[in-house]
Tab-separated table of C-alpha atoms and ligand atoms in Angstrom:
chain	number	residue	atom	x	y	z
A	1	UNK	CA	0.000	0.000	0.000
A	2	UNK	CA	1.321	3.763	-0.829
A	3	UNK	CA	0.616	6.674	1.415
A	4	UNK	CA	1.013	9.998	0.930
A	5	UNK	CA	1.171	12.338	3.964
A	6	UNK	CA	2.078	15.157	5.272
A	7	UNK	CA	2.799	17.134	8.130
A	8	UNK	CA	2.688	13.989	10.598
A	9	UNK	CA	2.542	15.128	14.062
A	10	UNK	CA	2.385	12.300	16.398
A	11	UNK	CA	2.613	8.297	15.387
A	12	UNK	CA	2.084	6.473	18.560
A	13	UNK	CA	2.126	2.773	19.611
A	14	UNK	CA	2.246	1.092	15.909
A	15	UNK	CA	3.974	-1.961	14.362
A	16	UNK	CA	6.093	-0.089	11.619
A	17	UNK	CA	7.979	-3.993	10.512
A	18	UNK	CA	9.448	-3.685	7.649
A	19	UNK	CA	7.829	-0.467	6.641
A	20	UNK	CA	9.486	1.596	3.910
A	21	UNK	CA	9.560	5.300	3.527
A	22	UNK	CA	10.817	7.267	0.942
A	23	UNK	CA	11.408	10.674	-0.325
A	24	UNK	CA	8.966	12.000	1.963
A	25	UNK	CA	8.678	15.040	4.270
A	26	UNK	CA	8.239	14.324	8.157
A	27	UNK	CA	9.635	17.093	9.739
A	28	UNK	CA	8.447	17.444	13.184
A	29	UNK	CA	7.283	14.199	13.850
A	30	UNK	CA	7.105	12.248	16.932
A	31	UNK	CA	7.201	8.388	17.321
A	32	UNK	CA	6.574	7.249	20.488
A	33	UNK	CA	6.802	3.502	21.837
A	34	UNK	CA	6.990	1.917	18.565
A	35	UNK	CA	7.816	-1.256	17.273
A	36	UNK	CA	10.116	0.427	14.300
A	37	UNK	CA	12.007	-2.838	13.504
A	38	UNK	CA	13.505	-3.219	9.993
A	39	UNK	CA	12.215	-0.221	9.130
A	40	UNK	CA	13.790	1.671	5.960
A	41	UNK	CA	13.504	5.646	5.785
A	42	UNK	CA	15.432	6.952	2.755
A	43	UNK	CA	15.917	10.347	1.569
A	44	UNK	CA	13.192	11.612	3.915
A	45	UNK	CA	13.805	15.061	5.974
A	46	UNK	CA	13.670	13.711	9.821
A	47	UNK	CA	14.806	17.349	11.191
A	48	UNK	CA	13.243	17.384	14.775
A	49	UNK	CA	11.990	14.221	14.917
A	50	UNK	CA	11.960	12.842	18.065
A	51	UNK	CA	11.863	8.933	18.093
A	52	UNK	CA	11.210	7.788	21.672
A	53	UNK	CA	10.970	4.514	23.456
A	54	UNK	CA	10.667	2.759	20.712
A	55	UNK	CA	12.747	-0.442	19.354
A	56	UNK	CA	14.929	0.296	16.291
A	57	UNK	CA	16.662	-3.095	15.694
A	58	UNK	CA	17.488	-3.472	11.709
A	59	UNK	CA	16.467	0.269	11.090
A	60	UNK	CA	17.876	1.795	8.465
A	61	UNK	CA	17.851	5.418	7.678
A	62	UNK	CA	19.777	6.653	4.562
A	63	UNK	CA	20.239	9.785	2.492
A	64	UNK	CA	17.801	11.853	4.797
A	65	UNK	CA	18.132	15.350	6.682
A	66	UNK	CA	18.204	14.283	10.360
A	67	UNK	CA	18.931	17.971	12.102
A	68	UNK	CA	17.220	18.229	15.799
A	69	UNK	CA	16.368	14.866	15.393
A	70	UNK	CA	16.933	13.130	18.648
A	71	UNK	CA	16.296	9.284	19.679
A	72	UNK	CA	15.650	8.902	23.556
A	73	UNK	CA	16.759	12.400	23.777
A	74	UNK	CA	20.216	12.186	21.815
A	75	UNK	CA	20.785	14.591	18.951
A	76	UNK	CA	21.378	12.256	15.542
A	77	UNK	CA	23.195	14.687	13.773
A	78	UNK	CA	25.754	15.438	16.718
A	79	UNK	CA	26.526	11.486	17.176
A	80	UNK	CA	26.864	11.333	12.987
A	81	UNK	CA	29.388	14.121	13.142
A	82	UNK	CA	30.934	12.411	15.942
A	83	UNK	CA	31.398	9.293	14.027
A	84	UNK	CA	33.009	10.747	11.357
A	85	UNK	CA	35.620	12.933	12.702
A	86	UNK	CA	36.740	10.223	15.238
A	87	UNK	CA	35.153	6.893	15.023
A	88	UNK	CA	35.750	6.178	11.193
A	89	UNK	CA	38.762	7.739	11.224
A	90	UNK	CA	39.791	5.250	14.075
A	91	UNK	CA	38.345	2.465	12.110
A	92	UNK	CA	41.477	2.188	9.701
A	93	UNK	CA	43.922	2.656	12.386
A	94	UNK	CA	44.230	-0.800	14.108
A	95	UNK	CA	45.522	-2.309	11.356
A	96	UNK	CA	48.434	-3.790	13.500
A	97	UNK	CA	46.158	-5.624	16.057
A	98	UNK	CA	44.595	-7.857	13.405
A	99	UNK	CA	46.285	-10.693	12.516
A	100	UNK	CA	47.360	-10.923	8.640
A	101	UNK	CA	46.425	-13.996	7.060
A	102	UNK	CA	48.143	-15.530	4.112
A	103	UNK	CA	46.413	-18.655	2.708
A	104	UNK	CA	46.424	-20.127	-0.803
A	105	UNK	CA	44.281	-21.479	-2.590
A	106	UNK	CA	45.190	-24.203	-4.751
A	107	UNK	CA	41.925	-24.862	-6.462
A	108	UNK	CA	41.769	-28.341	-8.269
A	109	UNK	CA	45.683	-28.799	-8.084
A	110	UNK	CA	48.124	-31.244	-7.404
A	111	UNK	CA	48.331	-34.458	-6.679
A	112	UNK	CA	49.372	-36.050	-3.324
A	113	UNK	CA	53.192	-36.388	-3.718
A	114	UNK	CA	52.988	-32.906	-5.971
A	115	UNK	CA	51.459	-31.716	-2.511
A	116	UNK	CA	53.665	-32.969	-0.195
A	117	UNK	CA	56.886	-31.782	-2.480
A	118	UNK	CA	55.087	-28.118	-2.972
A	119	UNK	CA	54.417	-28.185	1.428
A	120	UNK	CA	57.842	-29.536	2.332
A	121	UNK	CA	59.516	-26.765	-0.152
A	122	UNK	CA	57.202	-23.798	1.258
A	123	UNK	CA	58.057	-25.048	5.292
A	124	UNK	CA	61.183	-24.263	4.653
A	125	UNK	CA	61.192	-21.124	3.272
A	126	UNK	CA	58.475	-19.526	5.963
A	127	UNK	CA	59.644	-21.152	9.196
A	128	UNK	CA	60.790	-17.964	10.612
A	129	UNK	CA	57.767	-16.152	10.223
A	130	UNK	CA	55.598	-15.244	12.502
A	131	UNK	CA	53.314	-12.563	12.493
A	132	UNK	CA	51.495	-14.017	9.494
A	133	UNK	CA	49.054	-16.469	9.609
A	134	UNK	CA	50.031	-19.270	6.810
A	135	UNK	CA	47.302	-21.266	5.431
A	136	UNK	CA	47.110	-23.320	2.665
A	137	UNK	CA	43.518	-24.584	1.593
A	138	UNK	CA	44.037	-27.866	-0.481
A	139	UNK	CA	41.814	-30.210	-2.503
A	140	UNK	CA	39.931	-32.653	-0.465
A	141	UNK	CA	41.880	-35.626	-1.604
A	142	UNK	CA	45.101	-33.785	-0.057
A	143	UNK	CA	43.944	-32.638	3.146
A	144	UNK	CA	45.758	-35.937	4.697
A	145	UNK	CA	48.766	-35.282	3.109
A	146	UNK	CA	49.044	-31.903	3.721
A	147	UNK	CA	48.262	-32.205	7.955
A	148	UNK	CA	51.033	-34.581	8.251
A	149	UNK	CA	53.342	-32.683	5.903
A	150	UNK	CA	52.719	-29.319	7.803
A	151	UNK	CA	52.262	-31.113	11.489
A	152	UNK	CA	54.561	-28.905	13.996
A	153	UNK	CA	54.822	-26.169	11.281
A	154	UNK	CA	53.565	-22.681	11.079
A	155	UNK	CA	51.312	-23.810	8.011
A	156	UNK	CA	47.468	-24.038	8.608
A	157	UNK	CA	45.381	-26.225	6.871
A	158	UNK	CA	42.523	-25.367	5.266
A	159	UNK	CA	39.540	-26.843	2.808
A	160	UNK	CA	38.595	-25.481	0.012
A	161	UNK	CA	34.471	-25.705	0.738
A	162	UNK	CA	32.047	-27.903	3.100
A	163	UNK	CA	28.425	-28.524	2.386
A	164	UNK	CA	25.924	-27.099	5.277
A	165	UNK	CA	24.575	-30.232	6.472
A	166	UNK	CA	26.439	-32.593	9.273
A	167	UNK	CA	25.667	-35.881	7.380
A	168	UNK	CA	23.339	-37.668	5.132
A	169	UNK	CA	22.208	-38.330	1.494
A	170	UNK	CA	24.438	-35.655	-0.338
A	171	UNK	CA	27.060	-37.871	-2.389
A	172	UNK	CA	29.582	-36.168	-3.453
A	173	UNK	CA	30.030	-33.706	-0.352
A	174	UNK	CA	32.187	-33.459	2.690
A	175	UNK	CA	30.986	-31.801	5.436
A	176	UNK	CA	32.204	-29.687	8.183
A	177	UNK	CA	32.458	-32.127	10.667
A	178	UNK	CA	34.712	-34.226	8.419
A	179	UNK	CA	36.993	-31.540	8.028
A	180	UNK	CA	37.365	-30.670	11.830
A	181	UNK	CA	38.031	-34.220	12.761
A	182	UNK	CA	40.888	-34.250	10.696
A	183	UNK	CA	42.370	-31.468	11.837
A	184	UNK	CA	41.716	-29.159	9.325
A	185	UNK	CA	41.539	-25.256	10.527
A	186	UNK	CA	40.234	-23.059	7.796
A	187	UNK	CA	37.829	-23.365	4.738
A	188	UNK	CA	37.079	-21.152	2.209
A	189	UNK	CA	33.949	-20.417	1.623
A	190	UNK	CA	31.656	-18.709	-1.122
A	191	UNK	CA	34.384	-18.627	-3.964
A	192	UNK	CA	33.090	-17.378	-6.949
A	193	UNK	CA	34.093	-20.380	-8.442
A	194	UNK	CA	31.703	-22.242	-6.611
A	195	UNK	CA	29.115	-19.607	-6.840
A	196	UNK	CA	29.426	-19.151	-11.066
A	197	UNK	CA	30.212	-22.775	-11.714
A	198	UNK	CA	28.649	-24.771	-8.911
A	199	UNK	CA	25.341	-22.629	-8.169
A	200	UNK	CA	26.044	-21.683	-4.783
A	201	UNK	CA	23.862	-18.230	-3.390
A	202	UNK	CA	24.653	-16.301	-0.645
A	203	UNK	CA	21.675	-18.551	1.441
A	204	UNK	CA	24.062	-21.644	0.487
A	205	UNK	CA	27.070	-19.783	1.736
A	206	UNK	CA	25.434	-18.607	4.737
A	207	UNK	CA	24.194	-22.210	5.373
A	208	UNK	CA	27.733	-23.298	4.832
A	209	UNK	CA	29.418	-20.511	7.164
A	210	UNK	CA	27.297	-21.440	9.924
A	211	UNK	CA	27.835	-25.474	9.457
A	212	UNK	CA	31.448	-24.481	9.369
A	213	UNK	CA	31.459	-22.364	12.645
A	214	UNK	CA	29.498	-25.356	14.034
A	215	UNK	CA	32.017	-27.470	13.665
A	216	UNK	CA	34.858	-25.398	14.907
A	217	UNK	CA	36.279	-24.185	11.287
A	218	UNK	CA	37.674	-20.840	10.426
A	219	UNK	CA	35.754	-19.802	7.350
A	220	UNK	CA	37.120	-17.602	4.736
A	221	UNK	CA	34.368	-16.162	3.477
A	222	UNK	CA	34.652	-14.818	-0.301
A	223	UNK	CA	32.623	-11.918	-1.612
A	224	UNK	CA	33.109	-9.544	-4.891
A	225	UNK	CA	31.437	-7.817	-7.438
A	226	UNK	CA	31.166	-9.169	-11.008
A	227	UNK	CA	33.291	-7.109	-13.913
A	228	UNK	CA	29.622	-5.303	-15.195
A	229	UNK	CA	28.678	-4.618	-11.604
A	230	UNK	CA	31.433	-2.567	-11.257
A	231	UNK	CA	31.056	-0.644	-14.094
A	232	UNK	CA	27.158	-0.020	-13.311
A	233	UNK	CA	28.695	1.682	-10.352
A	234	UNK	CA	27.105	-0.684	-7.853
A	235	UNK	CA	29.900	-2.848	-6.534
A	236	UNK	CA	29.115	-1.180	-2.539
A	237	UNK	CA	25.739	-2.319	-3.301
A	238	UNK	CA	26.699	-5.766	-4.233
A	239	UNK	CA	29.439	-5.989	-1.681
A	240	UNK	CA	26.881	-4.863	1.430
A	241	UNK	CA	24.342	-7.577	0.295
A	242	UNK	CA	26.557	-9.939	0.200
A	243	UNK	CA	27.898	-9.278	3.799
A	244	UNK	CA	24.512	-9.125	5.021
A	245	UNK	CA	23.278	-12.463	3.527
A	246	UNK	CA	26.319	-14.530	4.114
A	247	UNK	CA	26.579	-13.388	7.277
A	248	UNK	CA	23.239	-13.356	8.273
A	249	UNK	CA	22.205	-14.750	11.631
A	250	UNK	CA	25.294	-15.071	12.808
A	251	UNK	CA	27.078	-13.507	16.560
A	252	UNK	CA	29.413	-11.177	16.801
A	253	UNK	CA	31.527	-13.466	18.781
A	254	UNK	CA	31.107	-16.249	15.882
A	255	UNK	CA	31.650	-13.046	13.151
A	256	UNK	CA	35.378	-12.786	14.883
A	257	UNK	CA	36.092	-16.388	13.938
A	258	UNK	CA	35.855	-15.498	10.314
A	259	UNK	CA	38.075	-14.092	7.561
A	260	UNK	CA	36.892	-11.980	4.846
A	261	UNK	CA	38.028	-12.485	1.615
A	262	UNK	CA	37.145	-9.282	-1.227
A	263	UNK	CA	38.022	-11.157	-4.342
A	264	UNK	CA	36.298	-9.375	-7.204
A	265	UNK	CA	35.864	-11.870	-10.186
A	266	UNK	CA	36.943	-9.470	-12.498
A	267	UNK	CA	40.275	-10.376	-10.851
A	268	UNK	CA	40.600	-13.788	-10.057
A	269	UNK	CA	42.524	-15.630	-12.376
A	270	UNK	CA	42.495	-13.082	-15.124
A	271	UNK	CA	46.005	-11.678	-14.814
A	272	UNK	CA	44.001	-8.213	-13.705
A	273	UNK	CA	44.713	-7.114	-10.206
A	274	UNK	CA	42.761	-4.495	-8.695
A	275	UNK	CA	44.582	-1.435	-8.087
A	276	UNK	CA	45.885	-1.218	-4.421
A	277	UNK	CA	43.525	1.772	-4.116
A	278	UNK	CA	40.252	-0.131	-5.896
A	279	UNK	CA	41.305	-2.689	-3.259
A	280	UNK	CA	41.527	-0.346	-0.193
A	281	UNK	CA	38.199	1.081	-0.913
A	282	UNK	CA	36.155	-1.986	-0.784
A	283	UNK	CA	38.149	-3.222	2.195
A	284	UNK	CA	37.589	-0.146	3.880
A	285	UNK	CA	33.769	-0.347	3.107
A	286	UNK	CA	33.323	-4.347	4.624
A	287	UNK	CA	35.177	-2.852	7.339
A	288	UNK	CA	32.480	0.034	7.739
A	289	UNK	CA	29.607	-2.173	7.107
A	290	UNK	CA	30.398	-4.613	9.326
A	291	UNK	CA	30.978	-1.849	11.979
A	292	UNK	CA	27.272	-1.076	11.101
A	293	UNK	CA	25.926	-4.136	11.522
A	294	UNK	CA	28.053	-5.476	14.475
A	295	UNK	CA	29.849	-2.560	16.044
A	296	UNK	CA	33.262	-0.780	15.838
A	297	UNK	CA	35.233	-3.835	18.273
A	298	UNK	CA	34.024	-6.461	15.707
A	299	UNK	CA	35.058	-4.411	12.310
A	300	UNK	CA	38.021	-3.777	13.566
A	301	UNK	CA	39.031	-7.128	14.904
A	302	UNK	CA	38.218	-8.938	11.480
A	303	UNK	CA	40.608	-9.615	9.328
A	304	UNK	CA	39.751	-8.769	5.400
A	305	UNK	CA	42.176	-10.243	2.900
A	306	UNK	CA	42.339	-9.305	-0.734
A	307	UNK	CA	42.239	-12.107	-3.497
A	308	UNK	CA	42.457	-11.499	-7.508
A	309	UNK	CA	45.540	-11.937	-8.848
A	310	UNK	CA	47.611	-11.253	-6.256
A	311	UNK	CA	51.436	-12.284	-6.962
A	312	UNK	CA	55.102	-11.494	-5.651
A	313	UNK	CA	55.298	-8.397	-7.748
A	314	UNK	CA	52.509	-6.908	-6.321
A	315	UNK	CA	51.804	-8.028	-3.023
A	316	UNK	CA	53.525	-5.222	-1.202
A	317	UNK	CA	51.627	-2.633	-2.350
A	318	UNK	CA	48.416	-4.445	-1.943
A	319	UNK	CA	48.975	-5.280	2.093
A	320	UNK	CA	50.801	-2.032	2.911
A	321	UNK	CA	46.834	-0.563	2.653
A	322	UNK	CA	45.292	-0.155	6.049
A	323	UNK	CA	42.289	-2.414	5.546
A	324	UNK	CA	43.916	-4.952	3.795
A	325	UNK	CA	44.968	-7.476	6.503
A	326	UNK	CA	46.402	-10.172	3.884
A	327	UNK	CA	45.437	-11.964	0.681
A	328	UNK	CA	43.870	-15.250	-0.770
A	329	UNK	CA	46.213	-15.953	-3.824
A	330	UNK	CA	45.451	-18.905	-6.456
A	331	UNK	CA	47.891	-19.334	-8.811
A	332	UNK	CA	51.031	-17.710	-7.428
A	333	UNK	CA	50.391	-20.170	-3.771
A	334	UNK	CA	51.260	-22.996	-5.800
A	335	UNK	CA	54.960	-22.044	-6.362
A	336	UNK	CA	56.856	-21.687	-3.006
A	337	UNK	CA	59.145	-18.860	-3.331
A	338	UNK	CA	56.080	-16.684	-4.990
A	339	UNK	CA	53.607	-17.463	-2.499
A	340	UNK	CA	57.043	-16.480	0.400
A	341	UNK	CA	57.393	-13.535	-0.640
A	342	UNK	CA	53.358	-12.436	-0.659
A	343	UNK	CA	53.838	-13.988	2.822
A	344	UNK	CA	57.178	-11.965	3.857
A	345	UNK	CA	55.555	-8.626	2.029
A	346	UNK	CA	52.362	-8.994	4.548
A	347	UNK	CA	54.888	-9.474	6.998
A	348	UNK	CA	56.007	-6.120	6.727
A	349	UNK	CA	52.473	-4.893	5.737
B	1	LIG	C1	41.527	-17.269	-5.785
B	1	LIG	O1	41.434	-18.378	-6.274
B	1	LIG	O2	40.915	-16.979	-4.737
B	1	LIG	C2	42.354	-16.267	-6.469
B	1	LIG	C3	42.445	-15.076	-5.976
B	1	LIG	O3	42.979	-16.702	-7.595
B	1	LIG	P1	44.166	-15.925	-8.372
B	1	LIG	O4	45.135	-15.443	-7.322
B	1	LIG	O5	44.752	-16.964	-9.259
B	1	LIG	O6	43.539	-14.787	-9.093
């Protein structure tokens, strides 16, 4: 149903879920003791609205003039302004208390003794290091090999997907449970190889990030925008949906188990790398959405890696960038001195 109104004065003790108000003029208004959950206000002038009492969980204003408004008494505008000039800002400056996170991943590569021979070169070369996380997610059929090859080592193991339920009919699939039990640590999640190739959706990839938590697992969660969605200018868009689907239903304190990996397709595999800057930018906007959705602690705890391309040459000046805590890297984690020094640049990132 569409209403026009105007010059609202008082809306008092109504169910406003899911409601959705645009482009609308509401000055002045009062809301008292409402149930205002998932409610969507864009481009709406709010000034001197006063919102009291009244539950706000999901709300989402955007785009709209909020000046005098106050909730329970607190000027909006003031605590905006506040959040920029300090909160934001303070958002990209803990880049040293997250932990950087290396991991390959190796896609369908490599046999057994290929794996053990690639792991027993790499162990070498990165036993000194240790303010990177090392992980190197494997095809199933090497996950054995790879635990025993890396046991005592500063390489983590990780899959390369799970399917979302424990057990059952679903040939074909290993779940997170099997993982676990082996010993595995990490799993990626959510790759766009799985989502273009294999059908996965975000409500698959949520499924799966939650079996995965279940069970213990670190997932690597991968999200990106698609070559055309960048150039229709929505790749924020695409980005902030996929957080909030994959995501969905799932704690903070779960959230803080989990990597995030930006990997736009454009850039995985091709040879194109996005620009240190392009990269920044969408790292810095997970971090801010997440800080929307789950608060500043959480944002800033997570650890976002880029993934496209990555490769010795450019490594450096892809982890120097405040929000970009590390990398997933395909093709150059399957030679060992390449995939070192991506590991000895985040090092110094
Ligand atoms: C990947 O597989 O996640 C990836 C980033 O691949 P590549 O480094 O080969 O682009």
């Amino acid at each position: 149903m569409n209403i026009k109104c105007e010059n609202i004065t008082l809306i008092s003790e109504c169910s406003s879920n899911d409601l959705h108000i645009e482009r609308s003029g509401l000055q002045n208004a009062a809301f008292s003791e409402n149930d205002m959950r998932g409610i969507v206000i864009e481009q709406c002038n709010l000034s001197n609205n006063c919102v009291r009492h009244s539950d706000l969980t999901g709300a989402c204003i955007e785009s709209c003039k909020l000046d005098g408004m106050t909730i329970d008494g607190i000027n909006v505008q003031q605590m905006m302004d506040f959040y920029k000039n300090n909160f934001k800002e303070n958002l990209t400056m803990n880049k040293a208390t997250r932990k950087a996170i290396i991991a390959g991943n190796w896609k369908m590569n490599k046999t057994r003794p290929e794996a053990k021979a690639l792991l027993d070169e790499l162990k070498g070369m990165v036993a000194d290091i240790k303010t990177v996380e090392i992980v190197a997610c494997v095809p199933f059929t090497n996950l054995e090999t790879a635990l025993a090859a890396t046991e005592g080592t500063n390489i983590k193991i990780g899959a390369e997907n799970c399917h979302f339920e424990k057990s059952g009919a679903f040939t074909g699939e290993i779940s997170a449970d099997m993982l676990a039990e082996m010993g595995v640590e990490y799993v990626v999640l959510g790759h766009s190889e799985r989502r273009q190739y294999f059908a996965e959706t975000d409500e698959t990839v949520n499924k799966r990030t939650k079996a995965a938590l279940a069970a213990g697992l670190k997932p690597i969660v991968c999200v990106g925008e698609l070559l055309w969605e960048r150039e229709c200018n929505i790749t924020e868009e695409v980005i902030a949906r996929q957080i909030k689907l994959d995501f969905f239903g799932i704690k903070a304190a779960d959230l803080k188990k989990c990597v995030i990996a930006y990997e736009p397709v454009w850039a995985i595999g091709t040879g194109k790398t996005a620009t240190a800057d392009q990269a920044e930018e969408v790292c810095a906007f997970i971090r801010a959405t997440l800080a929307k959705l789950y608060g500043a602690d959480v944002a800033e705890a997570i650890t976002i890696q880029y993934g496209g391309s990555m490769n010795a040459a450019n490594a450096a000046e892809l982890v120097s960038k405040k929000n970009v805590d590390g990398g997933l890297i395909g093709g150059a984690s399957l030679k060992a001195a390449d995939f070192t020094t991506i590991i000895k640049a985040a090092e110094n990132g």
